[in-house]
XYZ file of C-alpha atoms in Angstrom:
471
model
C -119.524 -33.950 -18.208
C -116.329 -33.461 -16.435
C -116.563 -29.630 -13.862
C -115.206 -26.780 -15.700
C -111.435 -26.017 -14.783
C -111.446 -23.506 -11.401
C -108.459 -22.168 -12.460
C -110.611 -20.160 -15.238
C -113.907 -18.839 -13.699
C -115.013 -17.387 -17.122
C -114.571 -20.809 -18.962
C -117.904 -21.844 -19.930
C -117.034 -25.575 -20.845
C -114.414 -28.241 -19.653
C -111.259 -27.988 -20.464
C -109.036 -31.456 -19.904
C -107.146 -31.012 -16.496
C -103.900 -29.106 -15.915
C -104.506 -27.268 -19.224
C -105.779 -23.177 -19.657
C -107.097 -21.218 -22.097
C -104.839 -19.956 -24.409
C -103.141 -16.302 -23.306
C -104.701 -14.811 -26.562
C -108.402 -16.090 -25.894
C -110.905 -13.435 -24.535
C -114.125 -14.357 -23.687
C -117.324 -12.132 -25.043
C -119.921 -10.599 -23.096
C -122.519 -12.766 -24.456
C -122.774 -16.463 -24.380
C -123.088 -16.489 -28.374
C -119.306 -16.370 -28.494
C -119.145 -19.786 -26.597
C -121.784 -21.604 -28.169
C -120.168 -21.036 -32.005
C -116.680 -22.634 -30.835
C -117.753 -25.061 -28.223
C -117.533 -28.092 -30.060
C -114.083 -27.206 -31.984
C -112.517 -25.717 -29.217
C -113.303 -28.788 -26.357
C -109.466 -29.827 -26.320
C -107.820 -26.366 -26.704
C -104.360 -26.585 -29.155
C -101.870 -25.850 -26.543
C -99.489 -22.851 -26.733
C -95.977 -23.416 -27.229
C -93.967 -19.736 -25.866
C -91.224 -19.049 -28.269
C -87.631 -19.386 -26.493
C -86.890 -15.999 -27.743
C -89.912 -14.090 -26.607
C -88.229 -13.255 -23.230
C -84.959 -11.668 -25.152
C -86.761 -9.640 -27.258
C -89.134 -8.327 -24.505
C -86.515 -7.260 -22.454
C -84.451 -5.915 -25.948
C -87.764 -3.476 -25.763
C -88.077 -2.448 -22.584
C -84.341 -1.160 -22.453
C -85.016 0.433 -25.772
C -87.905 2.078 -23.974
C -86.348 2.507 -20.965
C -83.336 4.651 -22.526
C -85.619 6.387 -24.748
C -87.702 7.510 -21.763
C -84.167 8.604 -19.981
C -83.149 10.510 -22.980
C -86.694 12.293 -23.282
C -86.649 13.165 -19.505
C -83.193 15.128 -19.299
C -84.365 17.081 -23.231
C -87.350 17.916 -20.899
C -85.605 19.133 -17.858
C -83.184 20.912 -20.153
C -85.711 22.584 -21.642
C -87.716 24.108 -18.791
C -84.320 24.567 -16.124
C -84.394 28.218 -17.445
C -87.736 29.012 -16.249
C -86.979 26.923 -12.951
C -83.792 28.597 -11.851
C -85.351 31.880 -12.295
C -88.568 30.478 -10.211
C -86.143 29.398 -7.782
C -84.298 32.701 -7.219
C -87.611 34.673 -7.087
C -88.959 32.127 -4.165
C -85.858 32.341 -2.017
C -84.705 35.690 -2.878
C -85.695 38.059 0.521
C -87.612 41.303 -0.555
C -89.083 43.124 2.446
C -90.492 46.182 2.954
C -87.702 49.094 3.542
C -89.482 50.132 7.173
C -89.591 46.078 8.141
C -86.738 44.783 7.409
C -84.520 42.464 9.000
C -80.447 43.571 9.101
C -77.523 41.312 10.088
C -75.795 42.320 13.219
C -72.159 43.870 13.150
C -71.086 40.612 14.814
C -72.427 38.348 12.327
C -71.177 41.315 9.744
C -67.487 41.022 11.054
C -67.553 37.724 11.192
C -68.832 37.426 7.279
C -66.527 40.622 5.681
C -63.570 38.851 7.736
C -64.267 35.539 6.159
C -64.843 37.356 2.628
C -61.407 38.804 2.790
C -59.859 35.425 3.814
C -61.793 33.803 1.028
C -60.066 36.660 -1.387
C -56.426 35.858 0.054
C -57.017 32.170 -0.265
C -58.120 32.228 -3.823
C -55.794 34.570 -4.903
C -53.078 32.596 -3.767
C -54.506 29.521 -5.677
C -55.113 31.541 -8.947
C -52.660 31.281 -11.738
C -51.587 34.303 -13.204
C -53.630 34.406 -16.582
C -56.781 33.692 -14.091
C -56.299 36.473 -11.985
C -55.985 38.853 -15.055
C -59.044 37.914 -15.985
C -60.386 38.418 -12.282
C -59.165 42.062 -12.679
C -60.484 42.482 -15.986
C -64.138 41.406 -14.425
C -64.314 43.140 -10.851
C -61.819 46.008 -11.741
C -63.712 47.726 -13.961
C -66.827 47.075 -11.946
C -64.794 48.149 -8.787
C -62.974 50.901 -11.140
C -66.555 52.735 -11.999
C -68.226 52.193 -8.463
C -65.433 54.304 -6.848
C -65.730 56.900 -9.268
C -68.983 57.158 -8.888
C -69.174 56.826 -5.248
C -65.497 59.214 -4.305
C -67.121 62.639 -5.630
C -66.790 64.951 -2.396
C -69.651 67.265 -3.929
C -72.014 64.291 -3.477
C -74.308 64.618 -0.398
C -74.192 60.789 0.419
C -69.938 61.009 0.290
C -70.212 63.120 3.756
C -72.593 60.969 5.697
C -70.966 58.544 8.215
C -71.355 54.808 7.349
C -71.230 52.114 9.471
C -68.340 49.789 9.375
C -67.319 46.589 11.347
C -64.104 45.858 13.635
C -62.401 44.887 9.934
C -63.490 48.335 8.403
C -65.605 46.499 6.242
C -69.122 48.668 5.510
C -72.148 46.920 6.912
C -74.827 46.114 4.493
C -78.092 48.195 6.014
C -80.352 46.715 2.974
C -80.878 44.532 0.197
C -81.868 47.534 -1.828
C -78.562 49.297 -1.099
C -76.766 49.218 -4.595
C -73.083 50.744 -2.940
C -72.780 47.656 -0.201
C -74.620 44.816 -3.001
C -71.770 41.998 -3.104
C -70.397 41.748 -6.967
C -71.367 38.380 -7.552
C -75.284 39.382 -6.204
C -78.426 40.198 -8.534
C -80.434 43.123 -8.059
C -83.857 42.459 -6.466
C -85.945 40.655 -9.028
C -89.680 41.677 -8.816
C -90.763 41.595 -12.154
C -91.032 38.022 -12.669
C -89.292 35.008 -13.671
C -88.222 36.633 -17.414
C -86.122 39.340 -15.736
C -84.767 36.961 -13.367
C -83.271 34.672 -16.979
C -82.386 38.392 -18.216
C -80.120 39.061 -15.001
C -78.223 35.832 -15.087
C -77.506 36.311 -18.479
C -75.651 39.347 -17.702
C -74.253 38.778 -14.472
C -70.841 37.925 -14.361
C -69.678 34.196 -14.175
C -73.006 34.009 -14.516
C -74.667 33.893 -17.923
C -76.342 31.062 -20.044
C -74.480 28.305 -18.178
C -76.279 29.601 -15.173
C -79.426 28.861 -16.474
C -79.162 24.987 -16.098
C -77.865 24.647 -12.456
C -79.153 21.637 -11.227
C -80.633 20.704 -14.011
C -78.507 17.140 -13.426
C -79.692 16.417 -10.487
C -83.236 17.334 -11.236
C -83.509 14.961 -13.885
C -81.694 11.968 -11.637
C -84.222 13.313 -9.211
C -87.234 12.525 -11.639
C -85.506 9.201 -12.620
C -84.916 7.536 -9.530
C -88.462 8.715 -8.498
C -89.969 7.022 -11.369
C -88.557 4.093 -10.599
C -88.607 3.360 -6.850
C -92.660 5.258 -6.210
C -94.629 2.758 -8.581
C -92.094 -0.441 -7.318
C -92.503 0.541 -3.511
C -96.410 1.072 -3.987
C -96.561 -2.545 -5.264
C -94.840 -3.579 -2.337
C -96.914 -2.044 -0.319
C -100.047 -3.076 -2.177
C -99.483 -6.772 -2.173
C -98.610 -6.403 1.270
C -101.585 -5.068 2.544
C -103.667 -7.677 -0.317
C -105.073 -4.675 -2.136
C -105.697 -4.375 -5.910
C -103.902 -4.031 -8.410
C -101.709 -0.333 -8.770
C -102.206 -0.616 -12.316
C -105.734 0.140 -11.301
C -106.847 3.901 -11.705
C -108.657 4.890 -8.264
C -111.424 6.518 -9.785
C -112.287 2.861 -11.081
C -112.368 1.182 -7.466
C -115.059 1.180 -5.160
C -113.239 1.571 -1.958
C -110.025 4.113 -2.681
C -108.669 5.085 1.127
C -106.079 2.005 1.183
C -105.034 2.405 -2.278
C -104.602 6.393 -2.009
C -103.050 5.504 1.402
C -100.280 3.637 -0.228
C -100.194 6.124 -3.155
C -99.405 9.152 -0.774
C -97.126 6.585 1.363
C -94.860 5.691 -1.440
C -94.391 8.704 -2.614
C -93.977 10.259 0.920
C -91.102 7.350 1.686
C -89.279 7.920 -1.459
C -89.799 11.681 -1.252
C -87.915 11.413 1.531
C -85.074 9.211 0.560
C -84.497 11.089 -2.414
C -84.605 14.765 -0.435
C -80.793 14.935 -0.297
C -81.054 15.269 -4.412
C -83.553 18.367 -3.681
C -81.263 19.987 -1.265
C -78.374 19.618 -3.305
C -80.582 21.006 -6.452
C -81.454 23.874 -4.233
C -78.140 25.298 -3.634
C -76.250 24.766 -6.644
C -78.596 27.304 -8.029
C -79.199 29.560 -5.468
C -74.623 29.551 -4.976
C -72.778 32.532 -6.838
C -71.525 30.240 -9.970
C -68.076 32.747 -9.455
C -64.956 30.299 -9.059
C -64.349 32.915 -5.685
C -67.219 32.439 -4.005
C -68.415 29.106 -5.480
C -68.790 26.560 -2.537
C -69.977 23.660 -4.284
C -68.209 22.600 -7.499
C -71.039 19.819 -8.284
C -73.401 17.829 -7.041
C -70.862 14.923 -6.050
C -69.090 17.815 -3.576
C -72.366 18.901 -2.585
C -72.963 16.084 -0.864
C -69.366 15.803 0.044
C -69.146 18.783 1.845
C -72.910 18.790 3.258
C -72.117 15.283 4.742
C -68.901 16.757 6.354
C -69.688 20.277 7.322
C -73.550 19.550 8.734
C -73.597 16.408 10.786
C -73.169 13.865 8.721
C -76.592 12.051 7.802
C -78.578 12.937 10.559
C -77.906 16.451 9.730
C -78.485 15.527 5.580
C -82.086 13.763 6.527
C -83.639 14.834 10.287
C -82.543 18.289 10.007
C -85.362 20.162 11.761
C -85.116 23.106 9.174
C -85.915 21.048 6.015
C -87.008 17.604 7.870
C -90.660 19.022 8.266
C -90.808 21.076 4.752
C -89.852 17.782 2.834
C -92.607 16.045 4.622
C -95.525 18.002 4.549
C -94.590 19.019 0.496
C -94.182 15.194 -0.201
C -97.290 14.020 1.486
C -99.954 17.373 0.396
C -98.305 17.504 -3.191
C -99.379 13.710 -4.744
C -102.454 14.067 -2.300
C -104.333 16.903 -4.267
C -102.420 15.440 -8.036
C -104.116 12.121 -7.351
C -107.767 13.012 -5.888
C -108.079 15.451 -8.683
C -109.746 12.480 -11.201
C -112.108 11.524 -8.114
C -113.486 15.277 -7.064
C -114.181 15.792 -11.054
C -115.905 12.162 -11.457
C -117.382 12.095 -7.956
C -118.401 14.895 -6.507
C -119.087 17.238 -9.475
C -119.926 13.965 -11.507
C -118.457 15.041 -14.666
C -117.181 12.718 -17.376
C -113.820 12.976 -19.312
C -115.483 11.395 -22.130
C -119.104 12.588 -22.060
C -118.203 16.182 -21.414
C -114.105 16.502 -22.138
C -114.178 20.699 -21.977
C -116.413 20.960 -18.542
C -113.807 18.171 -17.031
C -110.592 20.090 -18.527
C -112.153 23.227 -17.056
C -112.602 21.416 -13.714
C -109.243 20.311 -13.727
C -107.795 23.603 -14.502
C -109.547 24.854 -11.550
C -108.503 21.989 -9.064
C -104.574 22.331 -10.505
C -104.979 25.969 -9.916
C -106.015 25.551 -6.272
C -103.028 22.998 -6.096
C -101.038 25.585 -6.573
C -102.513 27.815 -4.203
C -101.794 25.469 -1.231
C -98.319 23.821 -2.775
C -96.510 26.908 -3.981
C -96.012 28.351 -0.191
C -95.113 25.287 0.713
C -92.688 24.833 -1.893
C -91.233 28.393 -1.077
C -91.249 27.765 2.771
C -88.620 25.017 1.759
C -86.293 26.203 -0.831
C -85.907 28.823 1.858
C -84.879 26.581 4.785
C -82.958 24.245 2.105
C -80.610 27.089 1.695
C -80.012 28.148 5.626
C -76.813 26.602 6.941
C -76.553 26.565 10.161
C -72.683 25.148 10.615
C -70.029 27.370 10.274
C -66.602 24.786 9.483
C -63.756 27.511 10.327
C -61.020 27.813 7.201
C -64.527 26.550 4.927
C -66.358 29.008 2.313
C -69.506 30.251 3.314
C -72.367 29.667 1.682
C -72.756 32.739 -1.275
C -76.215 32.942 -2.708
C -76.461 35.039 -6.043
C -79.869 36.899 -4.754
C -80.183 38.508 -1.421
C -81.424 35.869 1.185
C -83.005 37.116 4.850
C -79.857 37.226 7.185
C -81.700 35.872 10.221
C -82.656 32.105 9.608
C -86.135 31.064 10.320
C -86.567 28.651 12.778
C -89.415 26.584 11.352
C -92.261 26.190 8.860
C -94.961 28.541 10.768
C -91.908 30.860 11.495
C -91.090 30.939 8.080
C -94.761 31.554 6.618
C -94.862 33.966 9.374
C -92.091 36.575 8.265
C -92.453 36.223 4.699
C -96.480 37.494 5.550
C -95.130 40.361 8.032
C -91.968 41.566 6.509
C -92.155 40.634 2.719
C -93.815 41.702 -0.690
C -91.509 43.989 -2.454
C -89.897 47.379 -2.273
C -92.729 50.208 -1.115
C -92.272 53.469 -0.642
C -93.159 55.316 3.104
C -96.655 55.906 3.666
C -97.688 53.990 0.729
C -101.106 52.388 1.924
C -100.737 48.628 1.896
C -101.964 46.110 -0.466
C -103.682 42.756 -0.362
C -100.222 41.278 -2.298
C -97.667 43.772 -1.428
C -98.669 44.565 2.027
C -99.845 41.331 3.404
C -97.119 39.070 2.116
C -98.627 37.041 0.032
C -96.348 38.166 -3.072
C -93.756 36.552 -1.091
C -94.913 33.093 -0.803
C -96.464 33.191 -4.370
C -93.221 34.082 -6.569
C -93.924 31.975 -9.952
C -97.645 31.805 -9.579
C -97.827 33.287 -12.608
C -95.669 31.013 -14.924
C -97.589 27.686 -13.280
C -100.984 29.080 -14.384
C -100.091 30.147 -17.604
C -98.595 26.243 -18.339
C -101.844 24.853 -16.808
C -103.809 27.489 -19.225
C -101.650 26.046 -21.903
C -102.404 22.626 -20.942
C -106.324 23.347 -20.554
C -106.222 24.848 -24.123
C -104.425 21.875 -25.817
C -106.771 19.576 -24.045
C -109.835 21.381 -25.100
C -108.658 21.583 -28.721
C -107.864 17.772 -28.619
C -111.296 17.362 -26.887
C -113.067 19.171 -29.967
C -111.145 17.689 -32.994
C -112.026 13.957 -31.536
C -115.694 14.316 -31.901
C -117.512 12.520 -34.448
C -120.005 14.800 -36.494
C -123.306 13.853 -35.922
């Protein structure tokens, strides 16, 4: 008897030489299945691949592909709302009235002075239909503050009020309604609702502003989904591991594979952080065609590239360098050791007991969020600090109050939102766990995450139940 082909370890009888098993053949568990087709199958019929398998495989995957593309940006569309408003509340700056940090009547003058050159400059540019609308928006608004603010019977009228070397009035706090820029929300503390409520009704604002970035986001999600899984192969057959396809909760030894997991995504993260930047303040920027400093994300980059130092400044920038890193390297850490804690350490199975592992994943996504979310906020923040100031330029106009001191780094960061942060409170109001401490401040949208992972839970539960078999 001539040795079984090598080629094919789980051939059980020769096969002639230079021949396989056909790609449809799957051999049993038992050794029944070879002993019923031995004897037909001892010269296996050849297969013969048809010429236009190939074209109509790759006729799918592009129907897949745009399908996939198409379902992504619906998605993105769908939940930008609730994601600009998220955003605002985590960058927004909302300290306590006997903490808080003020600009200086330097930086002040050197702001009102570039405000009223923006003003010139624009109106210059501005046809004369555009700037009748202009008046028709900030006139009345400017119309009914003055009458409401020029009554000489009104105690406030007579106090002095600080001004800068431009007479300009300096802006003592965010919660100051007479020196609040037009184009600027009111604090939002009541969550990310009143936050879609306010942009509706801002000025130049409205429903548009609702899907800022929502373009880049879903390029952002695209380009990620294809360059992680290719780069992880890369790095996989590199190192000789197994397969990616592989789920790690299925392999015995899961450090090198979760080390190429987290490395991927940490490399691409990283590549692709320009696209979260750029995301970051085209919603955070006044959408008002006078203070609007990026008209896209094409002249976001344009201008970041020109005004901040070029590439270096885009990718080693020490104020978002360090945020990007630590956010893309903890964030697909916890997503992907989720399956092992549940299977290994509290040795729960999906399939044995599908509502104890949905609650256990509820409670490890809700920890995930814990750690990720301050992190998150920590570097929306220091995306939207510039640090350049291009003479002749706009400056940078966000549409909620941001702190007017930049932080210098991630512990500074967590540091002042803790000391100086967690809402409006009145004097010698005893302080809170949330409002006192801070931690309202690195926590905005904590809510809205845990209600879509209850959500999530729910559905899984319910799917869970109906696919059980009555006994």
């Amino acid at each position: 008897m001539p040795p079984a082909d090598q080629s094919h370890p789980f051939a059980t009888f020769p096969v002639s030489p230079g021949k396989g098993l056909r790609p449809y053949y799957t051999p049993g568990l038992t050794t029944d299945n070879y002993t019923t087709f031995a004897g037909q199958m001892a010269t296996p019929v050849p297969y013969y691949a048809n010429e236009h398998d190939d074209l109509i495989d790759s006729r799918a995957a592009a129907r897949e592909l745009v399908n996939y593309t198409v379902l992504k940006f619906i998605t993105t569309a769908m939940s930008c709302p609730f994601e600009v408003s998220k955003t605002l509340l985590q960058v927004q700056y909302m300290p306590h009235e006997d903490v808080e940090v003020v600009a200086t009547r330097r930086a002040s003058s050197s702001s009102s002075s570039d405000e009223h050159d923006q003003h010139q400059e624009y109106n210059e540019e501005l046809s004369d239909e555009e700037r009748e609308e202009e008046d028709d928006i900030y006139g009345t608004a400017n119309a009914t503050l003055n009458t409401a603010t020029l009554n000489h019977e009104d105690p406030e009228f007579r106090q002095p009020m600080d001004v800068d070397a431009s007479g300009y009035v300096i802006r003592k706090s965010v919660y100051d309604d007479a020196t609040r820029p037009s184009y600027q929300l009111k604090p939002l503390d009541k969550g990310v609702w009143q936050g879609i409520g306010r942009l509706m009704k801002q000025p130049h604002e409205g429903w548009r502003a609702l899907f800022k970035g929502q373009y880049t986001n879903w390029l952002f999600e695209i380009a990620h989904l294809f360059f992680q899984p290719t780069l992880e192969g890369v790095l996989n057959d590199l190192f000789d591991l197994y397969d990616d396809t592989i789920p790690l909760v299925h392999l015995d030894r899961v450090g090198p594979n979760l080390a190429t997991l987290v490395g991927s995504n940490l490399i691409v993260g990283f590549l692709l952080s320009p696209l979260e930047l750029i995301r970051t303040r085209l919603v955070v920027q006044s959408a008002s065609p006078l203070y609007r400093k990026y008209k896209g994300p094409l002249h976001a980059l344009k201008t970041i590239l020109a005004e901040e130092g070029g590439l270096r400044g885009l990718y080693l920038s020490s104020h978002h360098l360090i945020p990007t890193v630590l956010y893309h390297t903890i964030t697909p850490l916890l997503q992907n050791t989720t399956p092992l804690i549940i299977d290994r350490l509290f040795k729960i199975s999906a399939n044995d007991s599908p509502f104890l592992y949905s609650l256990a994943e509820l409670g490890l996504n809700t920890l995930e969020i814990i750690i990720t979310l301050p992190l998150d906020t920590i570097r929306k923040r220091m995306q939207c600090q510039i640090r350049s100031r291009v003479p002749g330029k706009k400056r940078f106009a966000p549409v909620v109050a941001l702190r007017p001191v930049p932080y210098t780094g991630v512990v500074d960061a967590c540091y002042r939102i803790v000391k100086e942060e967690g809402g409006r409170r009145k004097k010698g109001k005893k302080r809170s766990m949330m409002t006192g401490m801070g931690l309202r401040g690195l926590y905005q949208g904590f809510g809205m995450q845990c209600s879509s992972n209850v959500i999530l839970f729910v559905l899984h539960a319910i799917n869970g139940v109906e696919g059980k078999e009555p006994i």
